[in-house]
Short mmCIF file of C-alpha atoms and ligand atoms in Angstrom, two decimals:
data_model
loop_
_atom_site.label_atom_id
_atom_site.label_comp_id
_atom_site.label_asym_id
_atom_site.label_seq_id
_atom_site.Cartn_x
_atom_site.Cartn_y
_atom_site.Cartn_z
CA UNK A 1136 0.00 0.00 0.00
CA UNK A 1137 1.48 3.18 -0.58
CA UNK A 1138 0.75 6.54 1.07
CA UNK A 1139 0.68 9.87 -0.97
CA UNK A 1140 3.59 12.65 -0.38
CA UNK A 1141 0.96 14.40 1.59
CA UNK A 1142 0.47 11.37 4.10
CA UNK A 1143 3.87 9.90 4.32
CA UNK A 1144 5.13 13.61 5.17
CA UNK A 1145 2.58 13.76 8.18
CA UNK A 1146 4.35 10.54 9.62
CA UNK A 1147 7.72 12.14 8.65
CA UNK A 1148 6.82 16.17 10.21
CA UNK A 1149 5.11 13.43 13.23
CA UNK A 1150 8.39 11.65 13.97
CA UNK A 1151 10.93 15.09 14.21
CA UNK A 1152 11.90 15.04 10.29
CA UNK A 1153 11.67 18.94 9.30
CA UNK A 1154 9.19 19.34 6.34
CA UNK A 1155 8.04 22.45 4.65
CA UNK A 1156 4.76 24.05 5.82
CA UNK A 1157 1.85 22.59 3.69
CA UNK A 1158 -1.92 21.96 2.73
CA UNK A 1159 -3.97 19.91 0.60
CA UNK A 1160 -6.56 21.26 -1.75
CA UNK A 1161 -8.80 19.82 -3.91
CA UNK A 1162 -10.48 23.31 -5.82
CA UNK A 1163 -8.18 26.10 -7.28
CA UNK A 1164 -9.97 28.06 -4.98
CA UNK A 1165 -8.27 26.37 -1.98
CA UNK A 1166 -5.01 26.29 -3.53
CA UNK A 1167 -5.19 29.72 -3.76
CA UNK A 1168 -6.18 30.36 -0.21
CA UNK A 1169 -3.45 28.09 1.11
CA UNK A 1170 -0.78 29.70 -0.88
CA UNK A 1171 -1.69 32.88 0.67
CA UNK A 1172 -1.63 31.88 3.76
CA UNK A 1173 1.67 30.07 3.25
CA UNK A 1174 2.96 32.93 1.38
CA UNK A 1175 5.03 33.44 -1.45
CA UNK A 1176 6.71 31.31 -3.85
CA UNK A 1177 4.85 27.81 -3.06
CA UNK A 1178 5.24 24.56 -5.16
CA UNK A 1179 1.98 22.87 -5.97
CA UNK A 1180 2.19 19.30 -6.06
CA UNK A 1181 -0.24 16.66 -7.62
CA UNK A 1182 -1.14 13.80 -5.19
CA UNK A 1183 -1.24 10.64 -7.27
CA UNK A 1184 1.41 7.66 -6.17
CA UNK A 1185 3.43 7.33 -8.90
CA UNK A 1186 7.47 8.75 -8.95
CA UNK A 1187 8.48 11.73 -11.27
CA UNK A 1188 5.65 14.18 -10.67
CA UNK A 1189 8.17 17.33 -11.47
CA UNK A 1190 9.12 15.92 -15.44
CA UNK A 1191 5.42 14.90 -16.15
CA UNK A 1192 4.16 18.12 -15.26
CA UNK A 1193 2.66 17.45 -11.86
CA UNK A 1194 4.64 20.21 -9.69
CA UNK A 1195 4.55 24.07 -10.34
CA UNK A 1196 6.26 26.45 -8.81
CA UNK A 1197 4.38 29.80 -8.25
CA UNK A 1198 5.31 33.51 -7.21
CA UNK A 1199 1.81 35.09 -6.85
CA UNK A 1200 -2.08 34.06 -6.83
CA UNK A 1201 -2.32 34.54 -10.02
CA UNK A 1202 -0.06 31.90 -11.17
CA UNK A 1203 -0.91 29.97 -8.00
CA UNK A 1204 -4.85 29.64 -9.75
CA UNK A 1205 -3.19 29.00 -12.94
CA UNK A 1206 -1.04 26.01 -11.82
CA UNK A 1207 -4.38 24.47 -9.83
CA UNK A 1208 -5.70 24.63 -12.97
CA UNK A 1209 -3.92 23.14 -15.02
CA UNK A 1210 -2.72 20.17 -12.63
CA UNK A 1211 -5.89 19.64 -10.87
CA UNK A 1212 -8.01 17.22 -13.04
CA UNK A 1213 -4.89 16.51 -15.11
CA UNK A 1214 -3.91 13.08 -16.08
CA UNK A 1215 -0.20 11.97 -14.61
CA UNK A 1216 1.19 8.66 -15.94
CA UNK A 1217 -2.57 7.05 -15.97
CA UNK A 1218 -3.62 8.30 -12.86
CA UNK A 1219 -6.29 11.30 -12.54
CA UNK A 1220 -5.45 14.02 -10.07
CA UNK A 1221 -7.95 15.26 -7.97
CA UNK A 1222 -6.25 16.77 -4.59
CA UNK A 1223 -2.62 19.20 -4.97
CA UNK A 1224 -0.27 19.81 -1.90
CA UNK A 1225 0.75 23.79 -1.60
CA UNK A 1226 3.55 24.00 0.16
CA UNK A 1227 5.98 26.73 1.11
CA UNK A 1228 8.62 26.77 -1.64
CA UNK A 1229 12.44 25.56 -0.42
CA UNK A 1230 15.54 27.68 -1.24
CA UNK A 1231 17.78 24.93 -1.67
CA UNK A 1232 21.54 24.58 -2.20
CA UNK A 1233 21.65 20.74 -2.51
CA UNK A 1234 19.52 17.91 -3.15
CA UNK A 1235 20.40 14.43 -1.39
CA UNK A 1236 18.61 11.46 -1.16
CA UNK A 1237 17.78 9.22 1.56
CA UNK A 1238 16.10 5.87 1.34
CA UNK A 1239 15.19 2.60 3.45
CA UNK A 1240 14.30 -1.02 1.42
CA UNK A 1241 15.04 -4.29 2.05
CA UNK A 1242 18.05 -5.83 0.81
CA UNK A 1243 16.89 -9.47 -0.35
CA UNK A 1244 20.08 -10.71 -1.02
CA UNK A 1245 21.43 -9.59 2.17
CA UNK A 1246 18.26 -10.65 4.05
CA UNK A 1247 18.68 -7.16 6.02
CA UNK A 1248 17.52 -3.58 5.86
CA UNK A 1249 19.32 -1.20 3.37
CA UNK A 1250 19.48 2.49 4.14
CA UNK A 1251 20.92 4.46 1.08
CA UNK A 1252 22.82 7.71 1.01
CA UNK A 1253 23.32 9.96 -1.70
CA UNK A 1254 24.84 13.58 -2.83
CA UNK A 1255 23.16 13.44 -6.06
CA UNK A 1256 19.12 13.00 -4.98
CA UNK A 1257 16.69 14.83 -7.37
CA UNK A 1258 14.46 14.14 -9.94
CA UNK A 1259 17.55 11.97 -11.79
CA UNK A 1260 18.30 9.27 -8.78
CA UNK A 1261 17.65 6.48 -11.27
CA UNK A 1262 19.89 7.36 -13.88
CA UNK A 1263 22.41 7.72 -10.99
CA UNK A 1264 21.66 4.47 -9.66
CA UNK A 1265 22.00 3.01 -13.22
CA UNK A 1266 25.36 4.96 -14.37
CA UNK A 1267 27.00 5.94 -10.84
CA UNK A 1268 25.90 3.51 -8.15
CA UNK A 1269 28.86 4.18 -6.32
CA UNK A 1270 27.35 7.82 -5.85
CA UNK A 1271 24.65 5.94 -3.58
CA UNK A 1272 26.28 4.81 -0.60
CA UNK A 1273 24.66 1.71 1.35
CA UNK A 1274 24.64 0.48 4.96
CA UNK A 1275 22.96 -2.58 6.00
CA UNK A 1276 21.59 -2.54 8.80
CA UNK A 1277 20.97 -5.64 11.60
CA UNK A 1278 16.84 -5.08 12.02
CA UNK A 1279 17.47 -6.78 15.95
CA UNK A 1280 19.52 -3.68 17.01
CA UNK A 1281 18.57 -1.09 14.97
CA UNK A 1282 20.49 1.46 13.40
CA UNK A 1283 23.08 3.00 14.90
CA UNK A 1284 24.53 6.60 15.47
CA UNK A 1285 27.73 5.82 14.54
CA UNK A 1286 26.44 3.81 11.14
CA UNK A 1287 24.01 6.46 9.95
CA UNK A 1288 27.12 8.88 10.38
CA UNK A 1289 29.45 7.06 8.40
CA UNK A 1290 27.05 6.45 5.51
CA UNK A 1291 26.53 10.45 5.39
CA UNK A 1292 30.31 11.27 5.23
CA UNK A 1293 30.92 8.40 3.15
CA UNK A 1294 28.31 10.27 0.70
CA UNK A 1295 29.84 13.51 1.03
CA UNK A 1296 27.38 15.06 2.84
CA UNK A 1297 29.10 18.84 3.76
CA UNK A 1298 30.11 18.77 7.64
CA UNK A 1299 27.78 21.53 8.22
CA UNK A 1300 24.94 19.19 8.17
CA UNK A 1301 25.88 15.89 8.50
CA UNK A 1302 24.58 15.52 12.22
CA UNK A 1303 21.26 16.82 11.11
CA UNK A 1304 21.51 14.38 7.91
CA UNK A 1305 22.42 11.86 9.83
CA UNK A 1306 19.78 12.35 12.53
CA UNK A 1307 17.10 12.44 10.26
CA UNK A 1308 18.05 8.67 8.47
CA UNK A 1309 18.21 7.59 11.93
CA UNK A 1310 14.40 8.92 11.89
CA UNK A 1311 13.45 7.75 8.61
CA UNK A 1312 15.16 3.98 9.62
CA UNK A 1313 12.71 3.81 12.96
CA UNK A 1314 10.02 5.22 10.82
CA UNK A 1315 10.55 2.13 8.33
CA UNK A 1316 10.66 -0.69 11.03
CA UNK A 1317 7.66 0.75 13.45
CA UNK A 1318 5.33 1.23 10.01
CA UNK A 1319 6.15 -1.93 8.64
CA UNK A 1320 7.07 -0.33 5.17
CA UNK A 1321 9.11 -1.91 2.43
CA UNK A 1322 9.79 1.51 1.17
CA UNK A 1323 11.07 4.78 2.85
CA UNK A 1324 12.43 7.69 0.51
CA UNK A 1325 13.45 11.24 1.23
CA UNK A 1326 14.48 12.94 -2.45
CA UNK A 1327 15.23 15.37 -2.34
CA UNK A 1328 16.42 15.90 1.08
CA UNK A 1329 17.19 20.04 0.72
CA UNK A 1330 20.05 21.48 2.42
CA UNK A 1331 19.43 25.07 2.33
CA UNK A 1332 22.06 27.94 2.36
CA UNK A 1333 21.47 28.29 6.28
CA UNK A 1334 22.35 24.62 6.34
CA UNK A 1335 18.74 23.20 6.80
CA UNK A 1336 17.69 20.07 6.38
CA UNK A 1337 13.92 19.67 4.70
CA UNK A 1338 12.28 16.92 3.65
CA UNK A 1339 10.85 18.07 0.73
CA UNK A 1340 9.22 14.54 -0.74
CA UNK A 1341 8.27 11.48 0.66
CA UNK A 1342 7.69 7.96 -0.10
CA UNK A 1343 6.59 5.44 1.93
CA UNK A 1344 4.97 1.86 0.71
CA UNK A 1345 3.61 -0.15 3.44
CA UNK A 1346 3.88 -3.98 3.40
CA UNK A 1347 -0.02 -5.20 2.96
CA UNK A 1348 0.77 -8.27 4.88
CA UNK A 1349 1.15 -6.18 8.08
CA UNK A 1350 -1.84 -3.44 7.47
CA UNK A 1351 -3.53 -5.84 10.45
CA UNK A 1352 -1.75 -4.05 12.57
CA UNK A 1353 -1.01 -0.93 11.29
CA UNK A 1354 -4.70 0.65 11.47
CA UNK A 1355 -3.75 4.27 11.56
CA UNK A 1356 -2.15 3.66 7.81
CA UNK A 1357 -5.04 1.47 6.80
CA UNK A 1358 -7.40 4.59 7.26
CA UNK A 1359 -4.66 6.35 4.78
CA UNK A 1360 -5.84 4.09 2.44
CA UNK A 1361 -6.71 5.56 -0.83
CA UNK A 1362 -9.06 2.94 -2.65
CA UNK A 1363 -10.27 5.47 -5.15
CA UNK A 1364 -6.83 6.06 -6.77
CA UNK A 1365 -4.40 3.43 -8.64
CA UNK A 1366 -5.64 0.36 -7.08
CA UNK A 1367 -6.84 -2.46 -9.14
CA UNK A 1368 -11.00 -2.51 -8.57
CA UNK A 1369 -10.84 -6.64 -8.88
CA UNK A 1370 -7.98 -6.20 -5.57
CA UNK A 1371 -10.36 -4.18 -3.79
CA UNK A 1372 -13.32 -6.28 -4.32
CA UNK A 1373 -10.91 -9.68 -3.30
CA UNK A 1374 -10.16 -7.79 -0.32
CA UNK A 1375 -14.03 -6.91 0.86
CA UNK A 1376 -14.62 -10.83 -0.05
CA UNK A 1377 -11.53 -11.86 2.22
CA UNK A 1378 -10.14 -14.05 -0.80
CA UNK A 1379 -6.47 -14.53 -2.11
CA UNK A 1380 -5.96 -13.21 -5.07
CA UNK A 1381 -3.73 -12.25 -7.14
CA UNK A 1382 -4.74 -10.98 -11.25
CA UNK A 1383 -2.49 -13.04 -13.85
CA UNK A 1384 -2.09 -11.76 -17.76
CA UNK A 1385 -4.02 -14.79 -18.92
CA UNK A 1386 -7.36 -15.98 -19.33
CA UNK A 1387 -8.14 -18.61 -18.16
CA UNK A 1388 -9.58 -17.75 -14.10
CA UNK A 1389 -8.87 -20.30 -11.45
CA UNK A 1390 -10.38 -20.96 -8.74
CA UNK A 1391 -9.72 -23.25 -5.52
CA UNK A 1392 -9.02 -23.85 -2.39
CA UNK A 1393 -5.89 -23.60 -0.87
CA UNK A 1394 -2.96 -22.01 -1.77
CA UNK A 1395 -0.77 -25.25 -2.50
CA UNK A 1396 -4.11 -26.26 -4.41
CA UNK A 1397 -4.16 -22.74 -6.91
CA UNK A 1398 -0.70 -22.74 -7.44
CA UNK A 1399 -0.69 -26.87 -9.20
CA UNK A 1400 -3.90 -25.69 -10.93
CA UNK A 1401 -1.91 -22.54 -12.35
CA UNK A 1402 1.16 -25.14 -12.77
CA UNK A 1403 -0.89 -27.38 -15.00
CA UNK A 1404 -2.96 -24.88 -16.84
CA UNK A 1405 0.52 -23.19 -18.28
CA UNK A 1406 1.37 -27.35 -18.29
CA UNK A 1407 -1.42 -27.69 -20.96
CA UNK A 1408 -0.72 -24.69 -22.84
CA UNK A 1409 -3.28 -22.16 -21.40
CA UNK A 1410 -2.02 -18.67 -19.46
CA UNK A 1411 -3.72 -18.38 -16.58
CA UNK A 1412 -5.72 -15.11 -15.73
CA UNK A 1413 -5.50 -15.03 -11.50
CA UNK A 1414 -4.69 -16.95 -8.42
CA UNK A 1415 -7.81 -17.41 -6.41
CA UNK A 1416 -8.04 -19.03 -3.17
CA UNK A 1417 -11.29 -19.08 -1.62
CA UNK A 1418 -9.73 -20.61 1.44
CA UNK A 1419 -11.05 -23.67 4.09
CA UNK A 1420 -14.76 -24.26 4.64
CA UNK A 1421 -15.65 -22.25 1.41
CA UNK A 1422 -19.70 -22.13 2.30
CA UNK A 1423 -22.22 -21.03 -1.27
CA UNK A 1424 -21.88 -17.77 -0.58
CA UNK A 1425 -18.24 -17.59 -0.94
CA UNK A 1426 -18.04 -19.37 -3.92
CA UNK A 1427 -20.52 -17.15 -5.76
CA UNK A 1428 -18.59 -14.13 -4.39
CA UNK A 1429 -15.57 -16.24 -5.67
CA UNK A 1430 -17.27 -16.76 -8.92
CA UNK A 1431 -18.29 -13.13 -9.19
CA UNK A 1432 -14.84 -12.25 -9.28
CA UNK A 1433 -14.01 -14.09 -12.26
CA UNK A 1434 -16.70 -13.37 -14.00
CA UNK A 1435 -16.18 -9.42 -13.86
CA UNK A 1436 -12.41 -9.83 -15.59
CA UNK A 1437 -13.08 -9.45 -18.47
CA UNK A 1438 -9.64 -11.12 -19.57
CA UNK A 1439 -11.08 -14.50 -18.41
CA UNK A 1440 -12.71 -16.79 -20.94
CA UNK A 1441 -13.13 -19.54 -19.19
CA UNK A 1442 -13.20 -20.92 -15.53
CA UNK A 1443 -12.33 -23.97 -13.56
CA UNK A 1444 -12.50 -24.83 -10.03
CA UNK A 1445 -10.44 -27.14 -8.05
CA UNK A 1446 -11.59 -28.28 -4.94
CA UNK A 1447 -10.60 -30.79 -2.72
CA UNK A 1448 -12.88 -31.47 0.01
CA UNK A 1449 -11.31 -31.46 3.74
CA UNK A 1450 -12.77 -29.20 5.96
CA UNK A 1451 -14.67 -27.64 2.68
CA UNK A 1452 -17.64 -30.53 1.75
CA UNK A 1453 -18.11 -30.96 -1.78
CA UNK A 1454 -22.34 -30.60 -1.22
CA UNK A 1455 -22.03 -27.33 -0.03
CA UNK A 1456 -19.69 -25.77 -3.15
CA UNK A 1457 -21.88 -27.86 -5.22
CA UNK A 1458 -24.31 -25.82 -3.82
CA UNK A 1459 -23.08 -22.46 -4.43
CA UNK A 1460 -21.47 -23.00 -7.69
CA UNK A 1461 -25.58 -23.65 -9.33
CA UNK A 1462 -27.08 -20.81 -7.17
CA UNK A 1463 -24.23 -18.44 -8.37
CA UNK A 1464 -24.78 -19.40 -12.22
CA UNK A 1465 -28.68 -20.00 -11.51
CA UNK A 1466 -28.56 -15.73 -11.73
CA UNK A 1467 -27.86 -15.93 -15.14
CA UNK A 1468 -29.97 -16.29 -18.43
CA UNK A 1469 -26.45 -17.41 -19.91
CA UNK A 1470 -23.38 -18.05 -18.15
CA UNK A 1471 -20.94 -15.59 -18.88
CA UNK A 1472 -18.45 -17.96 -19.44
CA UNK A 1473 -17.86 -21.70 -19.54
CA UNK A 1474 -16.77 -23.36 -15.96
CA UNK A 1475 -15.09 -26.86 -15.41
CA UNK A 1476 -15.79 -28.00 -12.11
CA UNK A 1477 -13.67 -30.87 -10.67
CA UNK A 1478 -14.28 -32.11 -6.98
CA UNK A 1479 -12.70 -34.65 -4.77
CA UNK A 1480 -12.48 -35.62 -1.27
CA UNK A 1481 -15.09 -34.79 1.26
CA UNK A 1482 -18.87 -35.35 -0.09
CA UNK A 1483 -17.45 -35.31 -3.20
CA UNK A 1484 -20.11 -37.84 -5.10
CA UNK A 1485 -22.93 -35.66 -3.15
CA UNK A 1486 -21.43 -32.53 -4.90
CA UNK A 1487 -21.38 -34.32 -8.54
CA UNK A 1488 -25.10 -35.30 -8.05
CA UNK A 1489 -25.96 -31.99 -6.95
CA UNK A 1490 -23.96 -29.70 -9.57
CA UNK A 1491 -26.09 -29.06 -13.05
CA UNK A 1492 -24.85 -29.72 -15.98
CA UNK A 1493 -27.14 -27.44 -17.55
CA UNK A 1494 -24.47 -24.59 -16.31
CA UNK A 1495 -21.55 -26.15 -15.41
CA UNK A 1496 -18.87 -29.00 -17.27
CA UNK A 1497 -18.11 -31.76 -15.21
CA UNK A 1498 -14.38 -33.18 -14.88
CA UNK A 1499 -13.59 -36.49 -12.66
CA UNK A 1500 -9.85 -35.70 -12.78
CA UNK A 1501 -7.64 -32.66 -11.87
CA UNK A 1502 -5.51 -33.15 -15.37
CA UNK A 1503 -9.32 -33.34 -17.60
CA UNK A 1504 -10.70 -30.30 -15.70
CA UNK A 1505 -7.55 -28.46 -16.65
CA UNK A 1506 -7.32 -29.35 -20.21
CA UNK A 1507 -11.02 -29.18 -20.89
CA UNK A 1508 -10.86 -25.54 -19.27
CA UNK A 1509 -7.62 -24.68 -21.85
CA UNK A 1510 -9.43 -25.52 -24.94
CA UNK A 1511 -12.66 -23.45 -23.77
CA UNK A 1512 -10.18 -20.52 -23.44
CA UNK A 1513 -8.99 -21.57 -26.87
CA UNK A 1514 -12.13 -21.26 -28.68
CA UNK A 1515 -12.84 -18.18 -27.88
CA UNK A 1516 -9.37 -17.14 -28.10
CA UNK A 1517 -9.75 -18.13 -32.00
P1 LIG B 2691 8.75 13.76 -7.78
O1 LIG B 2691 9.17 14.30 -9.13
O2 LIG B 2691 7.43 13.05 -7.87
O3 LIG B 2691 9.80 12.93 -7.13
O4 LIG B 2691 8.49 15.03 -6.86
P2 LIG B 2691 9.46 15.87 -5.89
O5 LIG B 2691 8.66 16.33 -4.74
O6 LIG B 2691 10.71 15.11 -5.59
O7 LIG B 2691 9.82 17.16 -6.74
C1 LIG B 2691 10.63 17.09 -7.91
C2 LIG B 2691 11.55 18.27 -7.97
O8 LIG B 2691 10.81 19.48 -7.94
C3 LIG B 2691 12.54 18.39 -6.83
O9 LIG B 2691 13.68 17.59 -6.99
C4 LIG B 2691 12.86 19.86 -6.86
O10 LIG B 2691 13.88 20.10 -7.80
C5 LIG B 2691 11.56 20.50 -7.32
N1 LIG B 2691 10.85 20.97 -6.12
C6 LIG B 2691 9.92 20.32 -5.38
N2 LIG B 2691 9.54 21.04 -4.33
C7 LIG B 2691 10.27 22.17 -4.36
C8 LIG B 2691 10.35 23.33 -3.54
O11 LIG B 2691 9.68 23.46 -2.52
N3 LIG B 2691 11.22 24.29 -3.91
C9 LIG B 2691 11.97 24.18 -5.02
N4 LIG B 2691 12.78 25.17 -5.36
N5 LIG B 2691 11.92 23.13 -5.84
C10 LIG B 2691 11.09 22.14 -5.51
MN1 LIG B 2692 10.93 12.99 -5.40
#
């Protein structure tokens, strides 16, 4: 999940970072009004979560009102890399003399925390990262201890931070390291990081991308959540159903449950030659309703041409999926597309009796469901 500038800098400005003063605005209107009560120049800032805002045209800076309405105007509504803007941070321009970059991720390879250091932050730190890694200077960092004072100093001289603010510097990665761990982020980014001719430190962006797996215990971010913006609308409805899911390129939708179960359906459906469209696990004890939510989902991606379910009957009974697979298709004067159903273990013969095959296309083994499901896809491919 990620948070917008505007968010992320609260928990920043929250935690002791030093941020410009700001506000978000959604008319020109209220841009105007903030920038006049900010006062003079003021950058205005599209909120959408996507990097490199300044070179697609999402950041103005502005000297007056007039130009401040002009900017809202122009940005507000405007479309950024896909993603329609419909709320602007104004906030109190920064006379800068540098631009660094800070930044916390995980180093996989390492299996520990990374926090990065560089002279050369801006709107260019991925060209430098491509042509001059050595300008980004890393320090791993032992997640049981922390980071220490003495490492987040040594990454900021080894950078080349200027002495004049290297405590400060170094201080606020200390900050943004915490702020990492305690939010359960995968992502924390300062750039640019200003150092202004008094030798301040502002923290004039921020990033921050919160691991989803831990929003159960993160609830002040999870009311951050922006579900009208960016997200896919098949996640969101997966997530108000409770299911697993994950959306695939293909198109052929699977559905089962248990996540061992999904992933050897999506191993034999590429097996057969089919590409399939999700990973959908409706989970243990999948009761009717479920599986026409489950079903639902499918349904409404409109990549999918065809459907089949694998179920294997422990704690879920094959009667009761049976069950909900016919009153889920019953709501249709045509099924949208073709399912494969194939069922074993618990009440398995129960759920064969019970399924129609009116609606659905019956499959005694996991290998014919999958196949049979393929060729459907096929067809309508051709
Ligand atoms: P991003 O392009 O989405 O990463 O957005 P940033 O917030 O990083 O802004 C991009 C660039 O705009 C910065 O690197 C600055 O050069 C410029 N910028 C942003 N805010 C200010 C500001 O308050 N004052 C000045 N002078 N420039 C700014
Ligand atoms: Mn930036």
């Amino acid at each position: 999940m990620k948070l917008h500038e505007y968010q992320a800098k609260q928990v920043f400005a929250d935690a002791g970072i030093p941020t410009p003063p700001s506000t978000l605005a959604k008319t020109a209107d209220g841009v105007v009004e903030a920038a006049d009560e900010i006062g003079y120049p003021v950058a205005i800032k599209a909120q959408v979560q996507v990097g490199g805002r300044g070179k697609a045209g999402g950041i103005e800076l502005v000297d007056d009102a007039e130009e401040a309405r002009e900017a809202a105007e122009s940005i507000l509504g405007m479309d950024l890399k896909g993603l329609h803007v419909d709320s602007v941070l104004v906030e109190g321009a920064v006379d800068f003399v540098n631009e660094l970059y800070l930044g916390i991720t995980m180093d996989r390879g390492e299996g520990k925390p990374v926090a990065m250091v560089s002279t050369k932050g801006g709107v260019d730190i991925e060209q430098v990262a491509e042509e001059d890694p050595d300008a980004i200077v890393r320090e791993h960092v032992d997640p049981a201890f922390g980071m220490f004072p003495y490492q987040a100093r040594r990454a900021v001289f080894e950078a080349g931070v200027d002495r004049e603010v290297a405590t400060d510097v170094a201080s606020v990665l200390r900050t943004l390291y915490q702020l990492w761990a305690d939010n359960d982020a995968t992502e924390a980014e300062i750039n640019p990081l200003m150092v202004t001719a008094d030798d301040e430190v502002i923290a004039a962006d921020a990033v921050m991308n919160i691991d989803e797996d831990a929003l159960f215990r993160q609830p002040d971010l999870v009311e951050m959540e922006d579900t009208s913006a960016g997200g896919d609308e098949l996640e969101a409805k997966a997530d108000e159903y409770g299911f697993d899911y994950v959306r695939l390129s293909g198109n052929v939708g699977i559905i089962g449950n248990g996540a061992g179960l999904v992933m050897t359906t999506l191993d034999l459906v590429d097996h057969y030659g089919g590409e399939p469209a999700n990973f959908l696990d409706v989970g243990g004890g999948a009761k009717a309703e479920r599986i026409a939510n489950a079903l639902d989902m499918v349904f409404s991606d409109e990549n999918v041409d065809s459907v089949v379910f694998n179920i294997f009957g422990g704690i879920t009974r094959g009667d009761e999926v049976a069950k909900g697979i016919n009153s889920a298709l019953e709501q249709f004067d045509e099924i949208p597309k073709p399912v494969v159903v194939r069922l074993a273990g618990t009440n398995w013969e129960e759920g064969m009796e019970i399924l129609n095959e009116d609606l659905v296309t019956i499959e005694k083994t996991l290998e014919d469901a999958v196949q049979r499901s393929v060729e459907y896809a096929q067809e309508v491919d051709a």
